[in-house]
């Protein structure tokens, strides 16, 4: 099935809002076996909307729209679809009742212009939207489908997941599609590309460079669920063999979640002291669910005096300077001891970054240089520290 | 001048890359007085590219493209433009020499397929790209303009700023356009809208809800630079009067930068202790340039035991629980004293957040509830803490 997306809203054409709806839908369509050929962003202008809808209707079997379903004069998706399809807009009594009920629940009278959110054309069915006042539209006509969804991402995503995607997957007969993402580290995109090109994996593979390493997205297609599952498992097994030792996570895994699970499973606790990363390491660690079970806390210590106050020996600082592996190690030890944890991480540095992870017996260190801007360098150093922590946690005693 | 943007790359249609180039260009075009009517994302498929270029060429006076200028077989922007305009692609000797020189500089032989990056059509001029191997194209024909820029955002932005924007602004005669953004807090979008609608400001105003408050973007148009500047100044003065006490920054100001300047100017130092925000307050404060001059550091202290170890009285915790303004104040005081700073911030809380800012004599507190996800709640609490700090810094003694 060929699809296109039309994202509607003048704010998109002013560059004030980034069209994350289109990229979200684009990432979801392959899982239904639907091919996306075009995304168009257009402002709230009726004539232009009708023209774009006409072209899309001619070209594609599936048209997905987001935005323009609000109650104001600028919201023109319903009007433009009705004009494009030559059908009359009418208030649907059930939708009107529901909308009035919603306002009654809020203890407010329904503003008169909201009534347009209760309108339909004869070939449209309403799609429920429990997160807002704008129902979606599902139109089937002449063997083609138009689906209009609201613009706010929370409303759109819920509608996609709960209503649109299940119904579309029933209609797109013939193929089951399953995806799996493998996340690697310590390999370049070119190295992954070369390794993978030599494999005979029975799946489609996309390779993407991300801040936390190279991701491989596997897609398996088959007529039946079991076949698709078998195929993706074969593909994953094949790639795991090729990339052995380089895969740190799958699908929605995050680095902080993966090290968090290792810490929790091992009954270990962690403490940090960071200068170079300025608190980003702590903020990232604490993003993981249940992090308070294993993360004892951290110290953010920019200048030398603070590090000394927090337990780093003054002599070390004068001997090695604030930027050295020795000082990063002393920071890791001070954090571990002061916050009574099993493992400490120290991140020091000015131009270059120095990272140490230690548990009182063993340590892992890293020394790197980032040619990027400071916020980007902070982020890369945080990821490097988490990889070093993972490395220590996975090492045999 | 009417414009449209075509963003090229199959990775956009897979949802693996968000099209930030289009939103960047969309935010820049109004400053040249150019009206953007459409953005299209399309994959690396020659036939579809030619079709979209034909439609855009018919409709618009200016066509901007990004992407598809690389050296591989998938990069088809040059081929499609040459087909659409009916002109032949030829290697340009000067471009070829430059490209070979670049590879020689890197100590590598030029791969044979890179030669396509040295091609032009008769009506195209090359646009320099010091950040990559792909020069842009500037095509003028039949009173219309096509500008092809590379896809990597760093290359595209540099080309836009240094080459394309200055040259376009010369061609778009007649109007000078200046913009200014005012950033407000403690007002809702509706309140700002109502206040502004009663004003008689001589500028166009856009209102945008952002995490750090409501932003107003002022745009002034005039035939001459001085008139546009006068107009924007009048507009700003008018809005400052209406929004008195609510504006915290302009243009590129960040909240952490604004409080950082207040601290540095007052010769004051700051320390933090945070549980609820898990290090994000420290990470945000340290993002500001020169923050090490005034930010003494912070303590990230998730569980009760840690807070006690770091100087919060155990009795307070048992009396009030970990989540109370009393404990937030104790955390602020402990941070200030332990890290020898003038001002301390404490952020506590579990379901709700409790924030205290104190300097040993005065304090400001905040207590809030965020119905959002934890990462979003962390971000909002961090912004609330920075506003409370600003409030204390601006209060008379």
Tab-separated table of N, CA, C and O in Angstrom, chain B residues 103-171:
chain	number	residue	atom	x	y	z
B	103	UNK	N	41.038	15.994	-1.349
B	103	UNK	CA	41.410	14.610	-1.026
B	103	UNK	C	42.930	14.492	-0.856
B	103	UNK	O	43.390	13.752	0.018
B	104	UNK	N	43.691	15.231	-1.673
B	104	UNK	CA	45.146	15.201	-1.541
B	104	UNK	C	45.552	15.695	-0.152
B	104	UNK	O	46.435	15.141	0.497
B	105	UNK	N	44.859	16.735	0.301
B	105	UNK	CA	45.124	17.305	1.621
B	105	UNK	C	44.910	16.253	2.705
B	105	UNK	O	45.605	16.207	3.719
B	106	UNK	N	43.892	15.424	2.512
B	106	UNK	CA	43.588	14.356	3.483
B	106	UNK	C	44.512	13.150	3.300
B	106	UNK	O	44.384	12.163	4.024
B	107	UNK	N	45.405	13.233	2.280
B	107	UNK	CA	46.298	12.105	2.033
B	107	UNK	C	45.586	10.886	1.474
B	107	UNK	O	46.025	9.754	1.687
B	108	UNK	N	44.452	11.116	0.792
B	108	UNK	CA	43.713	9.978	0.236
B	108	UNK	C	43.450	10.210	-1.241
B	108	UNK	O	43.350	11.355	-1.693
B	109	UNK	N	43.345	9.108	-1.972
B	109	UNK	CA	42.990	9.251	-3.374
B	109	UNK	C	41.490	9.499	-3.465
B	109	UNK	O	40.721	8.966	-2.663
B	110	UNK	N	41.058	10.298	-4.430
B	110	UNK	CA	39.631	10.570	-4.557
B	110	UNK	C	38.922	9.349	-5.152
B	110	UNK	O	39.282	8.910	-6.251
B	111	UNK	N	37.916	8.793	-4.452
B	111	UNK	CA	37.158	7.689	-5.065
B	111	UNK	C	36.502	8.185	-6.343
B	111	UNK	O	36.042	9.328	-6.420
B	112	UNK	N	36.428	7.312	-7.364
B	112	UNK	CA	35.986	7.765	-8.683
B	112	UNK	C	34.553	8.322	-8.660
B	112	UNK	O	34.241	9.276	-9.360
B	113	UNK	N	33.677	7.754	-7.780
B	113	UNK	CA	32.292	8.251	-7.794
B	113	UNK	C	32.156	9.658	-7.226
B	113	UNK	O	31.115	10.283	-7.370
B	114	UNK	N	33.192	10.172	-6.536
B	114	UNK	CA	33.086	11.539	-6.009
B	114	UNK	C	33.059	12.595	-7.118
B	114	UNK	O	32.667	13.734	-6.869
B	115	UNK	N	33.467	12.195	-8.334
B	115	UNK	CA	33.542	13.162	-9.425
B	115	UNK	C	32.197	13.849	-9.666
B	115	UNK	O	32.137	15.001	-10.087
B	116	UNK	N	31.081	13.144	-9.357
B	116	UNK	CA	29.780	13.778	-9.602
B	116	UNK	C	29.572	15.027	-8.752
B	116	UNK	O	28.764	15.886	-9.088
B	117	UNK	N	30.320	15.129	-7.655
B	117	UNK	CA	30.203	16.335	-6.829
B	117	UNK	C	30.859	17.547	-7.485
B	117	UNK	O	30.736	18.664	-6.981
B	118	UNK	N	31.554	17.314	-8.599
B	118	UNK	CA	32.173	18.426	-9.334
B	118	UNK	C	31.370	18.787	-10.585
B	118	UNK	O	31.853	19.517	-11.439
B	119	UNK	N	30.142	18.282	-10.712
B	119	UNK	CA	29.366	18.556	-11.928
B	119	UNK	C	28.437	19.761	-11.758
B	119	UNK	O	28.012	20.088	-10.648
B	120	UNK	N	28.142	20.405	-12.876
B	120	UNK	CA	27.211	21.539	-12.929
B	120	UNK	C	26.366	21.411	-14.194
B	120	UNK	O	26.709	20.668	-15.096
B	121	UNK	N	25.255	22.172	-14.246
B	121	UNK	CA	24.565	22.389	-15.517
B	121	UNK	C	24.844	23.828	-15.933
B	121	UNK	O	25.248	24.638	-15.086
B	122	UNK	N	24.645	24.181	-17.206
B	122	UNK	CA	25.030	25.529	-17.670
B	122	UNK	C	24.436	26.671	-16.832
B	122	UNK	O	25.119	27.659	-16.568
B	123	UNK	N	23.203	26.531	-16.375
B	123	UNK	CA	22.636	27.673	-15.635
B	123	UNK	C	22.918	27.622	-14.137
B	123	UNK	O	22.403	28.432	-13.383
B	124	UNK	N	23.732	26.670	-13.682
B	124	UNK	CA	24.039	26.581	-12.248
B	124	UNK	C	25.417	27.133	-11.920
B	124	UNK	O	26.366	26.951	-12.675
B	125	UNK	N	25.503	27.837	-10.797
B	125	UNK	CA	26.790	28.226	-10.245
B	125	UNK	C	27.010	27.421	-8.977
B	125	UNK	O	26.057	27.135	-8.241
B	126	UNK	N	28.281	27.086	-8.694
B	126	UNK	CA	28.561	26.328	-7.469
B	126	UNK	C	28.546	27.253	-6.252
B	126	UNK	O	28.952	28.413	-6.327
B	127	UNK	N	28.041	26.759	-5.138
B	127	UNK	CA	28.093	27.493	-3.863
B	127	UNK	C	29.116	26.789	-2.977
B	127	UNK	O	29.008	25.583	-2.749
B	128	UNK	N	30.121	27.537	-2.481
B	128	UNK	CA	31.189	26.895	-1.689
B	128	UNK	C	30.653	26.205	-0.431
B	128	UNK	O	29.695	26.672	0.189
B	129	UNK	N	31.279	25.076	-0.085
B	129	UNK	CA	30.911	24.326	1.113
B	129	UNK	C	32.173	23.908	1.854
B	129	UNK	O	32.644	22.787	1.710
B	130	UNK	N	32.735	24.804	2.681
B	130	UNK	CA	33.999	24.466	3.366
B	130	UNK	C	33.854	23.345	4.388
B	130	UNK	O	34.849	22.857	4.896
B	131	UNK	N	32.629	22.927	4.705
B	131	UNK	CA	32.467	21.866	5.702
B	131	UNK	C	32.248	20.479	5.091
B	131	UNK	O	31.982	19.530	5.808
B	132	UNK	N	32.337	20.368	3.767
B	132	UNK	CA	32.086	19.053	3.160
B	132	UNK	C	32.582	19.028	1.733
B	132	UNK	O	33.175	19.999	1.236
B	133	UNK	N	32.348	17.900	1.067
B	133	UNK	CA	32.831	17.759	-0.315
B	133	UNK	C	31.777	18.162	-1.352
B	133	UNK	O	32.078	18.214	-2.540
B	134	UNK	N	30.517	18.413	-0.910
B	134	UNK	CA	29.450	18.709	-1.862
B	134	UNK	C	29.200	20.208	-1.964
B	134	UNK	O	28.637	20.801	-1.058
B	135	UNK	N	29.601	20.846	-3.074
B	135	UNK	CA	29.210	22.246	-3.242
B	135	UNK	C	27.703	22.328	-3.479
B	135	UNK	O	27.079	21.365	-3.916
B	136	UNK	N	27.095	23.469	-3.143
B	136	UNK	CA	25.688	23.684	-3.472
B	136	UNK	C	25.545	24.144	-4.916
B	136	UNK	O	26.534	24.334	-5.632
B	137	UNK	N	24.298	24.308	-5.329
B	137	UNK	CA	24.006	24.842	-6.661
B	137	UNK	C	23.125	26.072	-6.517
B	137	UNK	O	22.146	26.048	-5.750
B	138	UNK	N	23.462	27.116	-7.293
B	138	UNK	CA	22.601	28.297	-7.388
B	138	UNK	C	22.181	28.405	-8.858
B	138	UNK	O	23.011	28.653	-9.719
B	139	UNK	N	20.894	28.188	-9.128
B	139	UNK	CA	20.409	28.203	-10.507
B	139	UNK	C	19.442	29.376	-10.672
B	139	UNK	O	18.506	29.533	-9.891
B	140	UNK	N	19.692	30.222	-11.708
B	140	UNK	CA	18.706	31.250	-12.050
B	140	UNK	C	18.270	31.030	-13.484
B	140	UNK	O	19.099	30.903	-14.382
B	141	UNK	N	16.961	30.982	-13.699
B	141	UNK	CA	16.454	30.696	-15.037
B	141	UNK	C	15.012	31.182	-15.121
B	141	UNK	O	14.243	30.960	-14.176
B	142	UNK	N	14.680	31.837	-16.207
B	142	UNK	CA	13.296	32.283	-16.439
B	142	UNK	C	12.731	33.065	-15.252
B	142	UNK	O	11.566	32.909	-14.877
B	143	UNK	N	13.605	33.868	-14.612
B	143	UNK	CA	13.144	34.707	-13.501
B	143	UNK	C	12.922	33.962	-12.204
B	143	UNK	O	12.426	34.532	-11.238
B	144	UNK	N	13.289	32.693	-12.175
B	144	UNK	CA	13.118	31.917	-10.956
B	144	UNK	C	14.471	31.444	-10.413
B	144	UNK	O	15.466	31.467	-11.130
B	145	UNK	N	14.468	31.030	-9.156
B	145	UNK	CA	15.724	30.614	-8.515
B	145	UNK	C	15.555	29.223	-7.906
B	145	UNK	O	14.556	28.939	-7.248
B	146	UNK	N	16.551	28.356	-8.148
B	146	UNK	CA	16.635	27.075	-7.432
B	146	UNK	C	17.956	27.059	-6.687
B	146	UNK	O	19.006	27.362	-7.266
B	147	UNK	N	17.898	26.721	-5.385
B	147	UNK	CA	19.122	26.619	-4.594
B	147	UNK	C	19.167	25.230	-3.975
B	147	UNK	O	18.268	24.842	-3.234
B	148	UNK	N	20.218	24.459	-4.325
B	148	UNK	CA	20.378	23.110	-3.781
B	148	UNK	C	21.483	23.129	-2.734
B	148	UNK	O	22.596	23.583	-3.011
B	149	UNK	N	21.144	22.682	-1.532
B	149	UNK	CA	22.119	22.673	-0.434
B	149	UNK	C	22.297	21.248	0.086
B	149	UNK	O	21.416	20.412	-0.051
B	150	UNK	N	23.454	20.970	0.729
B	150	UNK	CA	23.684	19.608	1.232
B	150	UNK	C	22.780	19.294	2.435
B	150	UNK	O	22.266	20.201	3.084
B	151	UNK	N	22.620	18.002	2.733
B	151	UNK	CA	21.751	17.555	3.806
B	151	UNK	C	22.304	17.654	5.225
B	151	UNK	O	21.552	17.982	6.151
B	152	UNK	N	23.608	17.381	5.454
B	152	UNK	CA	24.102	17.459	6.831
B	152	UNK	C	23.880	18.863	7.397
B	152	UNK	O	24.329	19.860	6.804
B	153	UNK	N	23.174	18.985	8.541
B	153	UNK	CA	22.782	20.300	9.042
B	153	UNK	C	23.937	21.286	9.217
B	153	UNK	O	23.782	22.470	8.921
B	154	UNK	N	25.112	20.793	9.642
B	154	UNK	CA	26.234	21.730	9.819
B	154	UNK	C	26.640	22.357	8.500
B	154	UNK	O	26.952	23.542	8.426
B	155	UNK	N	26.679	21.545	7.438
B	155	UNK	CA	27.060	22.068	6.117
B	155	UNK	C	25.975	23.002	5.580
B	155	UNK	O	26.253	24.078	5.065
B	156	UNK	N	24.724	22.579	5.746
B	156	UNK	CA	23.604	23.359	5.215
B	156	UNK	C	23.532	24.729	5.893
B	156	UNK	O	23.383	25.749	5.242
B	157	UNK	N	23.635	24.744	7.236
B	157	UNK	CA	23.482	26.018	7.956
B	157	UNK	C	24.581	27.004	7.620
B	157	UNK	O	24.346	28.190	7.463
B	158	UNK	N	25.812	26.479	7.518
B	158	UNK	CA	26.926	27.355	7.187
B	158	UNK	C	26.715	27.946	5.780
B	158	UNK	O	26.907	29.121	5.548
B	159	UNK	N	26.289	27.102	4.858
B	159	UNK	CA	26.048	27.559	3.487
B	159	UNK	C	24.927	28.588	3.448
B	159	UNK	O	24.997	29.593	2.742
B	160	UNK	N	23.862	28.347	4.224
B	160	UNK	CA	22.754	29.288	4.281
B	160	UNK	C	23.211	30.633	4.829
B	160	UNK	O	22.997	31.677	4.228
B	161	UNK	N	23.893	30.603	5.968
B	161	UNK	CA	24.266	31.846	6.652
B	161	UNK	C	25.262	32.673	5.865
B	161	UNK	O	25.124	33.890	5.765
B	162	UNK	N	26.316	31.988	5.332
B	162	UNK	CA	27.422	32.729	4.743
B	162	UNK	C	27.227	33.014	3.261
B	162	UNK	O	27.804	33.952	2.733
B	163	UNK	N	26.478	32.162	2.559
B	163	UNK	CA	26.422	32.281	1.110
B	163	UNK	C	25.006	32.605	0.612
B	163	UNK	O	24.799	33.573	-0.106
B	164	UNK	N	24.061	31.794	0.999
B	164	UNK	CA	22.741	31.881	0.375
B	164	UNK	C	21.937	33.069	0.910
B	164	UNK	O	21.405	33.870	0.129
B	165	UNK	N	21.861	33.179	2.231
B	165	UNK	CA	21.037	34.236	2.807
B	165	UNK	C	21.486	35.644	2.375
B	165	UNK	O	20.651	36.456	1.958
B	166	UNK	N	22.803	35.956	2.443
B	166	UNK	CA	23.222	37.303	2.010
B	166	UNK	C	22.875	37.586	0.539
B	166	UNK	O	22.441	38.692	0.203
B	167	UNK	N	23.060	36.567	-0.313
B	167	UNK	CA	22.824	36.769	-1.750
B	167	UNK	C	21.320	36.899	-2.034
B	167	UNK	O	20.901	37.731	-2.839
B	168	UNK	N	20.510	36.088	-1.321
B	168	UNK	CA	19.058	36.188	-1.504
B	168	UNK	C	18.550	37.549	-1.041
B	168	UNK	O	17.674	38.138	-1.659
B	169	UNK	N	19.106	38.037	0.069
B	169	UNK	CA	18.580	39.295	0.616
B	169	UNK	C	18.842	40.453	-0.340
B	169	UNK	O	18.096	41.432	-0.351
B	170	UNK	N	19.903	40.322	-1.168
B	170	UNK	CA	20.145	41.360	-2.187
B	170	UNK	C	19.095	41.288	-3.293
B	170	UNK	O	18.706	42.300	-3.859
B	171	UNK	N	18.669	40.067	-3.599
B	171	UNK	CA	17.735	39.902	-4.718
B	171	UNK	C	16.292	40.212	-4.331
B	171	UNK	O	15.502	40.620	-5.170
